């Protein structure tokens, strides 16, 4: 069996009056991510983890932010494209683990909805998808509520 691991990391600035969308779930908040797409920093990190596992570059290479087709796009659509690429290469996704770092709001109430949403898009069982959230104890850009970061790892298998 061929086993591949990939890692992804993404950051977006926060600004008032924008939508906050994380793992495909819109979260009520006074700030949202500044982005060409819907700014779903968690899905962007997951896409990079999946692409990284097969050394296929990154989300910026696949979906350039200079391309008007991706303006305001729902990032679950980008994730679906990445998942299809992985499948075309003959790999299946064993599991995904993502951590979102932001100071506010508390993400705990949304975590299970995020996992189910990702499970639907990726097409693997929800118990193979982990989403975690942490504050940074008021330290750094996340702690100052200037931005949000996300990291993700993904394991792929080919029989
Ligand atoms: Mg991004």
mmCIF file of C-alpha atoms and ligand atoms in Angstrom:
data_model
loop_
_atom_site.group_PDB
_atom_site.id
_atom_site.type_symbol
_atom_site.label_atom_id
_atom_site.label_comp_id
_atom_site.label_asym_id
_atom_site.label_seq_id
_atom_site.Cartn_x
_atom_site.Cartn_y
_atom_site.Cartn_z
ATOM 1 C CA UNK A 1 0.000 0.000 0.000
ATOM 2 C CA UNK A 2 1.175 3.497 -0.880
ATOM 3 C CA UNK A 3 0.527 5.925 1.979
ATOM 4 C CA UNK A 4 0.942 9.683 1.588
ATOM 5 C CA UNK A 5 0.694 12.456 4.160
ATOM 6 C CA UNK A 6 0.112 16.119 3.386
ATOM 7 C CA UNK A 7 0.161 19.313 5.393
ATOM 8 C CA UNK A 8 -1.626 22.604 4.725
ATOM 9 C CA UNK A 9 -1.544 26.058 6.296
ATOM 10 C CA UNK A 10 -3.486 29.201 5.475
ATOM 11 C CA UNK A 11 -4.059 32.660 6.905
ATOM 12 C CA UNK A 12 -6.633 35.325 6.129
ATOM 13 C CA UNK A 13 -7.027 38.811 7.544
ATOM 14 C CA UNK A 14 -10.285 39.622 9.321
ATOM 15 C CA UNK A 15 -12.336 42.727 8.558
ATOM 16 C CA UNK A 16 -15.637 43.992 9.864
ATOM 17 C CA UNK A 17 -18.802 43.437 7.888
ATOM 18 C CA UNK A 18 -17.608 40.377 5.923
ATOM 19 C CA UNK A 19 -19.069 36.861 6.095
ATOM 20 C CA UNK A 20 -17.215 34.384 8.276
ATOM 21 C CA UNK A 21 -17.275 30.942 6.645
ATOM 22 C CA UNK A 22 -15.291 28.067 8.136
ATOM 23 C CA UNK A 23 -15.424 24.462 6.857
ATOM 24 C CA UNK A 24 -18.399 25.451 4.699
ATOM 25 C CA UNK A 25 -20.412 26.742 7.664
ATOM 26 C CA UNK A 26 -21.404 30.404 7.977
ATOM 27 C CA UNK A 27 -20.768 31.628 11.520
ATOM 28 C CA UNK A 28 -22.471 34.725 12.923
ATOM 29 C CA UNK A 29 -19.740 37.261 13.780
ATOM 30 C CA UNK A 30 -18.991 40.929 13.277
ATOM 31 C CA UNK A 31 -15.869 40.111 11.218
ATOM 32 C CA UNK A 32 -15.105 37.837 8.289
ATOM 33 C CA UNK A 33 -12.116 36.829 6.177
ATOM 34 C CA UNK A 34 -10.729 39.158 3.518
ATOM 35 C CA UNK A 35 -10.351 37.030 0.393
ATOM 36 C CA UNK A 36 -10.925 36.617 -3.333
ATOM 37 C CA UNK A 37 -13.026 33.515 -2.561
ATOM 38 C CA UNK A 38 -15.419 33.172 0.392
ATOM 39 C CA UNK A 39 -12.260 33.168 2.575
ATOM 40 C CA UNK A 40 -12.805 29.729 4.096
ATOM 41 C CA UNK A 41 -9.332 29.498 5.585
ATOM 42 C CA UNK A 42 -9.955 25.999 7.001
ATOM 43 C CA UNK A 43 -10.990 24.509 3.671
ATOM 44 C CA UNK A 44 -8.012 26.204 2.018
ATOM 45 C CA UNK A 45 -5.671 24.506 4.506
ATOM 46 C CA UNK A 46 -7.408 21.159 3.887
ATOM 47 C CA UNK A 47 -7.067 21.579 0.094
ATOM 48 C CA UNK A 48 -3.341 22.289 0.520
ATOM 49 C CA UNK A 49 -2.939 19.207 2.736
ATOM 50 C CA UNK A 50 -4.603 17.003 0.103
ATOM 51 C CA UNK A 51 -2.605 18.531 -2.757
ATOM 52 C CA UNK A 52 0.590 18.416 -0.707
ATOM 53 C CA UNK A 53 0.216 14.686 -0.073
ATOM 54 C CA UNK A 54 0.585 14.078 -3.813
ATOM 55 C CA UNK A 55 3.043 16.944 -4.398
ATOM 56 C CA UNK A 56 0.519 18.649 -6.672
ATOM 57 C CA UNK A 57 1.327 22.202 -5.638
ATOM 58 C CA UNK A 58 -1.139 24.360 -3.761
ATOM 59 C CA UNK A 59 -4.563 25.915 -3.957
ATOM 60 C CA UNK A 60 -3.139 29.180 -5.312
ATOM 61 C CA UNK A 61 -1.629 27.318 -8.279
ATOM 62 C CA UNK A 62 -4.879 25.474 -8.980
ATOM 63 C CA UNK A 63 -7.269 28.399 -8.432
ATOM 64 C CA UNK A 64 -5.359 31.681 -9.005
ATOM 65 C CA UNK A 65 -6.850 34.681 -7.184
ATOM 66 C CA UNK A 66 -6.316 36.677 -10.389
ATOM 67 C CA UNK A 67 -9.010 34.516 -12.044
ATOM 68 C CA UNK A 68 -12.448 36.169 -11.893
ATOM 69 C CA UNK A 69 -14.113 32.714 -11.986
ATOM 70 C CA UNK A 70 -13.126 32.261 -8.344
ATOM 71 C CA UNK A 71 -14.369 35.617 -7.072
ATOM 72 C CA UNK A 72 -16.522 34.988 -4.001
ATOM 73 C CA UNK A 73 -16.606 31.262 -4.778
ATOM 74 C CA UNK A 74 -17.882 28.803 -2.192
ATOM 75 C CA UNK A 75 -14.682 27.032 -1.112
ATOM 76 C CA UNK A 76 -16.516 23.699 -0.788
ATOM 77 C CA UNK A 77 -16.547 23.764 -4.621
ATOM 78 C CA UNK A 78 -12.762 24.139 -4.662
ATOM 79 C CA UNK A 79 -12.445 21.266 -2.175
ATOM 80 C CA UNK A 80 -14.644 19.066 -4.383
ATOM 81 C CA UNK A 81 -12.331 19.716 -7.349
ATOM 82 C CA UNK A 82 -9.310 18.768 -5.229
ATOM 83 C CA UNK A 83 -11.031 15.594 -3.978
ATOM 84 C CA UNK A 84 -11.792 14.618 -7.598
ATOM 85 C CA UNK A 85 -8.137 15.137 -8.550
ATOM 86 C CA UNK A 86 -7.064 12.882 -5.673
ATOM 87 C CA UNK A 87 -9.544 10.199 -6.808
ATOM 88 C CA UNK A 88 -8.333 10.486 -10.425
ATOM 89 C CA UNK A 89 -4.823 9.710 -9.176
ATOM 90 C CA UNK A 90 -6.169 6.515 -7.600
ATOM 91 C CA UNK A 91 -5.888 7.592 -3.966
ATOM 92 C CA UNK A 92 -8.534 7.496 -1.263
ATOM 93 C CA UNK A 93 -8.604 9.835 1.699
ATOM 94 C CA UNK A 94 -8.093 8.020 4.976
ATOM 95 C CA UNK A 95 -8.552 10.952 7.329
ATOM 96 C CA UNK A 96 -8.281 14.706 7.674
ATOM 97 C CA UNK A 97 -7.393 16.685 10.794
ATOM 98 C CA UNK A 98 -7.759 20.468 10.829
ATOM 99 C CA UNK A 99 -7.098 23.076 13.515
ATOM 100 C CA UNK A 100 -8.454 26.626 13.312
ATOM 101 C CA UNK A 101 -6.796 29.345 15.413
ATOM 102 C CA UNK A 102 -8.885 32.404 16.178
ATOM 103 C CA UNK A 103 -9.647 34.352 19.321
ATOM 104 C CA UNK A 104 -13.378 34.986 18.804
ATOM 105 C CA UNK A 105 -16.034 33.736 18.440
ATOM 106 C CA UNK A 106 -16.051 30.383 20.244
ATOM 107 C CA UNK A 107 -16.237 27.764 17.476
ATOM 108 C CA UNK A 108 -17.219 24.785 19.658
ATOM 109 C CA UNK A 109 -20.975 25.055 18.833
ATOM 110 C CA UNK A 110 -20.223 24.785 15.090
ATOM 111 C CA UNK A 111 -17.616 22.004 15.072
ATOM 112 C CA UNK A 112 -19.953 19.060 14.482
ATOM 113 C CA UNK A 113 -21.804 20.875 11.683
ATOM 114 C CA UNK A 114 -18.413 21.643 10.094
ATOM 115 C CA UNK A 115 -17.428 17.955 10.268
ATOM 116 C CA UNK A 116 -20.700 16.805 8.689
ATOM 117 C CA UNK A 117 -20.392 19.448 5.960
ATOM 118 C CA UNK A 118 -16.832 18.361 5.152
ATOM 119 C CA UNK A 119 -17.882 14.701 5.245
ATOM 120 C CA UNK A 120 -20.549 15.408 2.594
ATOM 121 C CA UNK A 121 -18.095 17.258 0.334
ATOM 122 C CA UNK A 122 -15.139 14.904 0.726
ATOM 123 C CA UNK A 123 -17.239 11.731 0.700
ATOM 124 C CA UNK A 124 -15.682 10.006 3.720
ATOM 125 C CA UNK A 125 -17.232 9.129 7.086
ATOM 126 C CA UNK A 126 -17.527 11.945 9.566
ATOM 127 C CA UNK A 127 -15.453 9.965 12.086
ATOM 128 C CA UNK A 128 -12.520 10.338 9.686
ATOM 129 C CA UNK A 129 -12.755 14.125 9.770
ATOM 130 C CA UNK A 130 -11.517 16.076 12.765
ATOM 131 C CA UNK A 131 -11.973 19.819 13.198
ATOM 132 C CA UNK A 132 -10.486 21.510 16.217
ATOM 133 C CA UNK A 133 -10.394 25.123 17.312
ATOM 134 C CA UNK A 134 -8.052 27.007 19.560
ATOM 135 C CA UNK A 135 -7.537 30.554 20.685
ATOM 136 C CA UNK A 136 -3.987 31.811 20.859
ATOM 137 C CA UNK A 137 -4.440 33.223 24.378
ATOM 138 C CA UNK A 138 -4.634 36.762 22.927
ATOM 139 C CA UNK A 139 -1.124 36.366 21.403
ATOM 140 C CA UNK A 140 -0.214 37.132 17.799
ATOM 141 C CA UNK A 141 -2.463 38.236 14.924
ATOM 142 C CA UNK A 142 -5.110 35.636 15.771
ATOM 143 C CA UNK A 143 -5.147 36.750 19.397
ATOM 144 C CA UNK A 144 -5.496 40.407 18.394
ATOM 145 C CA UNK A 145 -8.428 39.390 16.150
ATOM 146 C CA UNK A 146 -6.605 40.714 13.085
ATOM 147 C CA UNK A 147 -6.709 37.371 11.316
ATOM 148 C CA UNK A 148 -7.409 33.669 11.446
ATOM 149 C CA UNK A 149 -5.096 30.774 10.646
ATOM 150 C CA UNK A 150 -5.742 27.108 9.948
ATOM 151 C CA UNK A 151 -3.541 24.050 9.642
ATOM 152 C CA UNK A 152 -4.533 20.657 8.301
ATOM 153 C CA UNK A 153 -3.038 17.230 7.723
ATOM 154 C CA UNK A 154 -4.460 14.550 5.465
ATOM 155 C CA UNK A 155 -3.561 10.907 4.950
ATOM 156 C CA UNK A 156 -4.098 9.327 1.540
ATOM 157 C CA UNK A 157 -3.913 5.638 0.621
ATOM 158 C CA UNK A 158 -3.599 3.708 -2.634
ATOM 159 C CA UNK A 159 -4.046 -0.083 -2.652
HETATM 160 MG MG1 LIG B 1 -6.808 31.106 1.563
#
